[in-house]
Amino acid sequence: MEKGKKETVLELKGVSFSYGKNSVLDKISLAVERGDFVGMIGPNGAGKTTLLKIILGLLKPDSGSVSVFGKSLSEFNAPYRIGYVPQKATNFDPNFPASVFEIASMGRFSRIGPARSLAKDDVRKIEQALDFVGMLPYRDARIGDLSGGQQQRVFIARALAGDSELLLLDEPTISVDSESQKRFYSLLRKLNRELRMTCIIVSHDVTMINGLVNRLLCVNHTAIIHDVSNGIKEEDLCCPYDREMTLVSHRHEHSHG
Amino acid sequence: MLEILQYSFMQNALIAGVLIAVICSVMGVFLVLRRMSLIGDGLAHISFGGIAAGFFFGVYPLLSALIFAVLAAFGIERLKKMKVYGDAAIAIFFSFGLALGVVIISFSKGFTADLFSYLFGSILAVSAADLVFILALGLATMAVIWAFYKELLYITFDEDSARASGIAVERVNMLLIILTAMAVVIAMRIVGILLVSSFIVIPASIALLLCKNFRQAMLVSVAIGISSSILGLFASYYLDLAAGGAIVLVLVALFFAALVYKKLRTE
């Protein structure tokens, strides 16, 4: 009914990918609208990180097409519109000499381009982003001196500083204590509701993302997407675990396409 | 005015020394953090082959050294793409350059004395022509570092995120290694082939012990590089020491002082 209002931020059509002879993703099709909060679940080795990397343009699919913000990935020339918080984001050299401000400023680097320094406007954007995630008071602290949860918030600020409109998070709360996890998820909620940031989060913790995400993407070589606006139910967790389920999901895709 | 500053060779050495210090100290911060400390050493040894070839064919030795170092920089990156381990790729070119130099020397014994000044560096050696070459190359290197400072910082911290944000990581990596080749050639005349890498590695290592942010690390590294360069050149003049050796000994002393300072402060 509301289709006229919808803006497709991300669209995958029949995307397949394999490492050598090992097929990782098999004909994945999905569409994500602006303002969606997609939770991505699936067993280890199901291809979740691979799927994120394809969306980011870091890996090229063997077949199928990916388009972001209405442009095919090969024509897309504004990668800063997609923010990325990698799985190993907090797994950096703890002695690395970089302040919180310097880390957050990286989000604007590709926007600014070579041979230019940060302008006043850039500094303002970076400070706003740090303020939004509650890390502005730590502006000059060394990133390695912060807790895991605080570091994750700085990495979110890095994506915000670049004005990204689509945020991809790969198991962001791994190695973060449960109290910080809760704060982190409520930050994501604020991001999604207040800034209308479209988010895709890979998570193992279904209870944490329940109520936060409005769509649930189950990935296991192929993918099924469920509407979970009214909470995640038992049957939504039914991932395409085996061959039979794979066939089911294909039929599902065809009926849409 | 100090008597030492009246000699034109000393003026040349000091100007070159400060420029070298700035470039090597800045490059050092990137290279040490990327675990590429030995690339300077590798490229310097390759340049040795270039220097020997230069003498043999009558080409300006710093120019032939630059050509060798830059070609090797491309070669090392190429080998890495072909799945040769990075340090092995460096070692292969390292040995190649050294072997080539030694073979060329055995052809002709006429220039071994000159070659020695390149191996160990010399303050007497910076001619007006050298100074012009060093200045031109040095200013070009600094301009490129300035232009790509942000990109270098991002990929040094996290290559994956940098790539995802749209930075051309492979190209910037290539640039980093070419800049290193340029820095090595610039530094070689004074510090000597054998000591070039300490000039890249030690100021940065001191800065990394002491600093909390990147800009500060850069500034501290450069300050240490410049002061030890000047101190070493003065010591070299007054005590008649090899310039490169004197500078590096000052650097090593500063490194241990920084280590002790850090230990005392954290206790």
Short mmCIF file of N, CA and C in Angstrom, two decimals, chain B residues 86-183:
data_model
loop_
_atom_site.label_atom_id
_atom_site.label_comp_id
_atom_site.label_asym_id
_atom_site.label_seq_id
_atom_site.Cartn_x
_atom_site.Cartn_y
_atom_site.Cartn_z
N GLY B 86 55.45 -11.11 2.37
CA GLY B 86 56.03 -9.78 2.28
C GLY B 86 57.50 -9.72 2.68
N ASP B 87 57.85 -10.34 3.82
CA ASP B 87 59.24 -10.23 4.26
C ASP B 87 60.16 -11.04 3.36
N ALA B 88 59.64 -12.14 2.81
CA ALA B 88 60.44 -12.93 1.88
C ALA B 88 60.69 -12.13 0.60
N ALA B 89 59.65 -11.41 0.15
CA ALA B 89 59.79 -10.58 -1.06
C ALA B 89 60.88 -9.54 -0.84
N ILE B 90 60.89 -8.92 0.34
CA ILE B 90 61.91 -7.93 0.65
C ILE B 90 63.29 -8.60 0.64
N ALA B 91 63.38 -9.76 1.29
CA ALA B 91 64.67 -10.45 1.39
C ALA B 91 65.22 -10.81 0.01
N ILE B 92 64.34 -11.19 -0.90
CA ILE B 92 64.78 -11.58 -2.24
C ILE B 92 65.40 -10.39 -2.97
N PHE B 93 64.73 -9.25 -2.92
CA PHE B 93 65.27 -8.06 -3.59
C PHE B 93 66.51 -7.54 -2.89
N PHE B 94 66.48 -7.60 -1.58
CA PHE B 94 67.61 -7.23 -0.73
C PHE B 94 68.88 -7.97 -1.19
N SER B 95 68.80 -9.28 -1.30
CA SER B 95 69.96 -10.07 -1.69
C SER B 95 70.36 -9.77 -3.13
N PHE B 96 69.34 -9.58 -3.97
CA PHE B 96 69.61 -9.30 -5.38
C PHE B 96 70.44 -8.03 -5.53
N GLY B 97 70.02 -6.97 -4.83
CA GLY B 97 70.73 -5.69 -4.93
C GLY B 97 72.16 -5.81 -4.43
N LEU B 98 72.31 -6.47 -3.31
CA LEU B 98 73.64 -6.62 -2.72
C LEU B 98 74.54 -7.44 -3.65
N ALA B 99 74.00 -8.55 -4.15
CA ALA B 99 74.76 -9.43 -5.03
C ALA B 99 75.20 -8.68 -6.29
N LEU B 100 74.26 -7.92 -6.85
CA LEU B 100 74.57 -7.17 -8.06
C LEU B 100 75.70 -6.18 -7.79
N GLY B 101 75.61 -5.48 -6.65
CA GLY B 101 76.64 -4.52 -6.28
C GLY B 101 78.00 -5.18 -6.17
N VAL B 102 78.04 -6.29 -5.46
CA VAL B 102 79.31 -6.98 -5.24
C VAL B 102 79.90 -7.46 -6.56
N VAL B 103 79.06 -7.99 -7.44
CA VAL B 103 79.55 -8.47 -8.74
C VAL B 103 80.11 -7.32 -9.57
N ILE B 104 79.41 -6.19 -9.56
CA ILE B 104 79.89 -5.04 -10.33
C ILE B 104 81.23 -4.54 -9.78
N ILE B 105 81.35 -4.55 -8.44
CA ILE B 105 82.61 -4.12 -7.83
C ILE B 105 83.77 -5.00 -8.30
N SER B 106 83.50 -6.30 -8.37
CA SER B 106 84.60 -7.20 -8.74
C SER B 106 85.03 -7.00 -10.20
N PHE B 107 84.17 -6.40 -11.03
CA PHE B 107 84.55 -6.04 -12.39
C PHE B 107 85.58 -4.91 -12.38
N SER B 108 85.31 -3.93 -11.53
CA SER B 108 86.15 -2.75 -11.58
C SER B 108 86.50 -2.33 -10.17
N LYS B 109 87.79 -2.15 -9.92
CA LYS B 109 88.19 -1.84 -8.56
C LYS B 109 88.38 -0.34 -8.36
N GLY B 110 88.16 0.42 -9.41
CA GLY B 110 88.47 1.85 -9.36
C GLY B 110 87.65 2.67 -8.38
N PHE B 111 86.40 2.28 -8.15
CA PHE B 111 85.53 3.18 -7.39
C PHE B 111 85.14 2.65 -6.01
N THR B 112 85.87 1.66 -5.51
CA THR B 112 85.47 1.09 -4.22
C THR B 112 85.50 2.13 -3.09
N ALA B 113 86.46 3.08 -3.15
CA ALA B 113 86.53 4.09 -2.09
C ALA B 113 85.27 4.94 -2.08
N ASP B 114 84.80 5.35 -3.29
CA ASP B 114 83.58 6.15 -3.38
C ASP B 114 82.37 5.36 -2.88
N LEU B 115 82.36 4.08 -3.24
CA LEU B 115 81.26 3.23 -2.80
C LEU B 115 81.17 3.19 -1.29
N PHE B 116 82.34 3.18 -0.66
CA PHE B 116 82.38 3.13 0.80
C PHE B 116 81.67 4.32 1.43
N SER B 117 81.82 5.50 0.80
CA SER B 117 81.17 6.67 1.37
C SER B 117 79.65 6.53 1.30
N TYR B 118 79.15 5.73 0.33
CA TYR B 118 77.72 5.49 0.27
C TYR B 118 77.28 4.46 1.32
N LEU B 119 78.16 3.51 1.59
CA LEU B 119 77.82 2.48 2.57
C LEU B 119 77.68 3.06 3.96
N PHE B 120 78.61 3.96 4.30
CA PHE B 120 78.63 4.45 5.69
C PHE B 120 78.20 5.90 5.82
N GLY B 121 78.02 6.58 4.72
CA GLY B 121 77.60 7.98 4.77
C GLY B 121 78.75 8.90 5.12
N SER B 122 78.61 10.17 4.78
CA SER B 122 79.69 11.10 5.08
C SER B 122 79.16 12.52 5.01
N ILE B 123 79.64 13.37 5.94
CA ILE B 123 79.20 14.76 5.86
C ILE B 123 79.98 15.52 4.81
N LEU B 124 81.15 14.99 4.49
CA LEU B 124 81.96 15.68 3.50
C LEU B 124 81.42 15.44 2.09
N ALA B 125 80.54 14.43 2.01
CA ALA B 125 80.18 13.93 0.69
C ALA B 125 79.08 14.72 0.00
N VAL B 126 78.34 15.56 0.73
CA VAL B 126 77.19 16.22 0.11
C VAL B 126 77.67 17.39 -0.75
N SER B 127 77.78 17.13 -2.05
CA SER B 127 78.19 18.17 -2.98
C SER B 127 77.01 19.06 -3.30
N ALA B 128 77.29 20.17 -4.01
CA ALA B 128 76.19 21.06 -4.40
C ALA B 128 75.17 20.31 -5.25
N ALA B 129 75.67 19.45 -6.15
CA ALA B 129 74.77 18.68 -7.01
C ALA B 129 73.91 17.73 -6.17
N ASP B 130 74.55 17.09 -5.17
CA ASP B 130 73.80 16.20 -4.28
C ASP B 130 72.70 16.98 -3.57
N LEU B 131 73.09 18.17 -3.10
CA LEU B 131 72.12 18.96 -2.32
C LEU B 131 70.90 19.30 -3.17
N VAL B 132 71.14 19.69 -4.43
CA VAL B 132 70.03 20.01 -5.31
C VAL B 132 69.13 18.78 -5.51
N PHE B 133 69.77 17.63 -5.76
CA PHE B 133 69.02 16.38 -5.96
C PHE B 133 68.20 16.03 -4.71
N ILE B 134 68.89 16.11 -3.55
CA ILE B 134 68.23 15.76 -2.28
C ILE B 134 67.07 16.70 -1.99
N LEU B 135 67.30 18.01 -2.23
CA LEU B 135 66.24 18.99 -1.98
C LEU B 135 65.03 18.75 -2.88
N ALA B 136 65.29 18.53 -4.17
CA ALA B 136 64.19 18.34 -5.11
C ALA B 136 63.39 17.10 -4.75
N LEU B 137 64.10 15.99 -4.53
CA LEU B 137 63.43 14.73 -4.21
C LEU B 137 62.72 14.84 -2.85
N GLY B 138 63.40 15.51 -1.92
CA GLY B 138 62.85 15.64 -0.57
C GLY B 138 61.58 16.46 -0.56
N LEU B 139 61.57 17.56 -1.29
CA LEU B 139 60.36 18.40 -1.30
C LEU B 139 59.21 17.68 -2.00
N ALA B 140 59.55 16.95 -3.07
CA ALA B 140 58.51 16.17 -3.75
C ALA B 140 57.93 15.13 -2.80
N THR B 141 58.80 14.44 -2.07
CA THR B 141 58.34 13.42 -1.13
C THR B 141 57.42 14.02 -0.08
N MET B 142 57.85 15.19 0.46
CA MET B 142 57.04 15.81 1.51
C MET B 142 55.68 16.24 0.99
N ALA B 143 55.67 16.74 -0.25
CA ALA B 143 54.39 17.18 -0.83
C ALA B 143 53.43 15.99 -0.95
N VAL B 144 53.96 14.85 -1.40
CA VAL B 144 53.10 13.68 -1.57
C VAL B 144 52.61 13.16 -0.21
N ILE B 145 53.51 13.14 0.77
CA ILE B 145 53.09 12.69 2.11
C ILE B 145 51.98 13.60 2.63
N TRP B 146 52.18 14.91 2.45
CA TRP B 146 51.16 15.86 2.93
C TRP B 146 49.81 15.60 2.23
N ALA B 147 49.89 15.38 0.92
CA ALA B 147 48.66 15.19 0.15
C ALA B 147 47.91 13.93 0.58
N PHE B 148 48.63 12.88 0.94
CA PHE B 148 47.98 11.60 1.27
C PHE B 148 48.05 11.24 2.74
N TYR B 149 48.28 12.26 3.57
CA TYR B 149 48.40 12.01 5.01
C TYR B 149 47.16 11.29 5.56
N LYS B 150 45.97 11.76 5.22
CA LYS B 150 44.74 11.19 5.74
C LYS B 150 44.59 9.73 5.30
N GLU B 151 44.83 9.51 4.02
CA GLU B 151 44.66 8.16 3.47
C GLU B 151 45.68 7.20 4.12
N LEU B 152 46.92 7.68 4.27
CA LEU B 152 47.95 6.84 4.90
C LEU B 152 47.58 6.52 6.34
N LEU B 153 47.05 7.54 7.03
CA LEU B 153 46.64 7.31 8.43
C LEU B 153 45.54 6.25 8.50
N TYR B 154 44.53 6.37 7.63
CA TYR B 154 43.40 5.44 7.69
C TYR B 154 43.84 4.01 7.39
N ILE B 155 44.61 3.82 6.34
CA ILE B 155 45.00 2.44 6.02
C ILE B 155 46.00 1.89 7.04
N THR B 156 46.74 2.77 7.70
CA THR B 156 47.65 2.29 8.73
C THR B 156 46.84 1.78 9.92
N PHE B 157 45.72 2.43 10.21
CA PHE B 157 44.90 1.99 11.34
C PHE B 157 44.09 0.74 10.98
N ASP B 158 43.43 0.75 9.84
CA ASP B 158 42.56 -0.38 9.49
C ASP B 158 42.32 -0.41 7.98
N GLU B 159 42.99 -1.33 7.31
CA GLU B 159 42.89 -1.41 5.85
C GLU B 159 41.48 -1.71 5.37
N ASP B 160 40.80 -2.65 6.05
CA ASP B 160 39.46 -3.07 5.61
C ASP B 160 38.48 -1.91 5.63
N SER B 161 38.45 -1.20 6.76
CA SER B 161 37.51 -0.08 6.86
C SER B 161 37.87 1.01 5.87
N ALA B 162 39.17 1.23 5.69
CA ALA B 162 39.61 2.25 4.74
C ALA B 162 39.12 1.90 3.34
N ARG B 163 39.26 0.62 2.99
CA ARG B 163 38.83 0.17 1.66
C ARG B 163 37.33 0.33 1.52
N ALA B 164 36.59 -0.06 2.57
CA ALA B 164 35.13 0.04 2.52
C ALA B 164 34.70 1.51 2.41
N SER B 165 35.49 2.43 2.96
CA SER B 165 35.08 3.83 2.90
C SER B 165 35.42 4.46 1.56
N GLY B 166 36.06 3.68 0.69
CA GLY B 166 36.29 4.17 -0.67
C GLY B 166 37.71 4.62 -0.94
N ILE B 167 38.63 4.38 0.00
CA ILE B 167 40.01 4.75 -0.25
C ILE B 167 40.68 3.67 -1.11
N ALA B 168 41.45 4.09 -2.10
CA ALA B 168 42.10 3.14 -3.01
C ALA B 168 43.32 2.55 -2.29
N VAL B 169 43.04 1.55 -1.45
CA VAL B 169 44.08 1.03 -0.55
C VAL B 169 45.31 0.52 -1.30
N GLU B 170 45.10 -0.24 -2.38
CA GLU B 170 46.24 -0.81 -3.10
C GLU B 170 47.15 0.30 -3.64
N ARG B 171 46.52 1.35 -4.17
CA ARG B 171 47.31 2.45 -4.73
C ARG B 171 48.07 3.20 -3.65
N VAL B 172 47.41 3.42 -2.52
CA VAL B 172 48.08 4.14 -1.44
C VAL B 172 49.22 3.29 -0.85
N ASN B 173 49.00 1.98 -0.78
CA ASN B 173 50.08 1.09 -0.32
C ASN B 173 51.29 1.18 -1.24
N MET B 174 51.01 1.20 -2.54
CA MET B 174 52.08 1.31 -3.53
C MET B 174 52.83 2.63 -3.33
N LEU B 175 52.05 3.67 -3.09
CA LEU B 175 52.62 5.00 -2.88
C LEU B 175 53.54 4.99 -1.65
N LEU B 176 53.08 4.33 -0.61
CA LEU B 176 53.86 4.28 0.64
C LEU B 176 55.24 3.67 0.39
N ILE B 177 55.27 2.61 -0.38
CA ILE B 177 56.55 1.92 -0.58
C ILE B 177 57.44 2.72 -1.54
N ILE B 178 56.83 3.43 -2.50
CA ILE B 178 57.63 4.29 -3.37
C ILE B 178 58.19 5.47 -2.59
N LEU B 179 57.38 6.04 -1.71
CA LEU B 179 57.86 7.12 -0.86
C LEU B 179 59.02 6.64 0.02
N THR B 180 58.91 5.40 0.49
CA THR B 180 59.99 4.85 1.29
C THR B 180 61.27 4.74 0.47
N ALA B 181 61.12 4.29 -0.77
CA ALA B 181 62.29 4.21 -1.66
C ALA B 181 62.92 5.59 -1.83
N MET B 182 62.09 6.61 -1.99
CA MET B 182 62.61 7.96 -2.15
C MET B 182 63.32 8.43 -0.87
N ALA B 183 62.70 8.14 0.28
CA ALA B 183 63.29 8.55 1.56
C ALA B 183 64.66 7.90 1.75
#
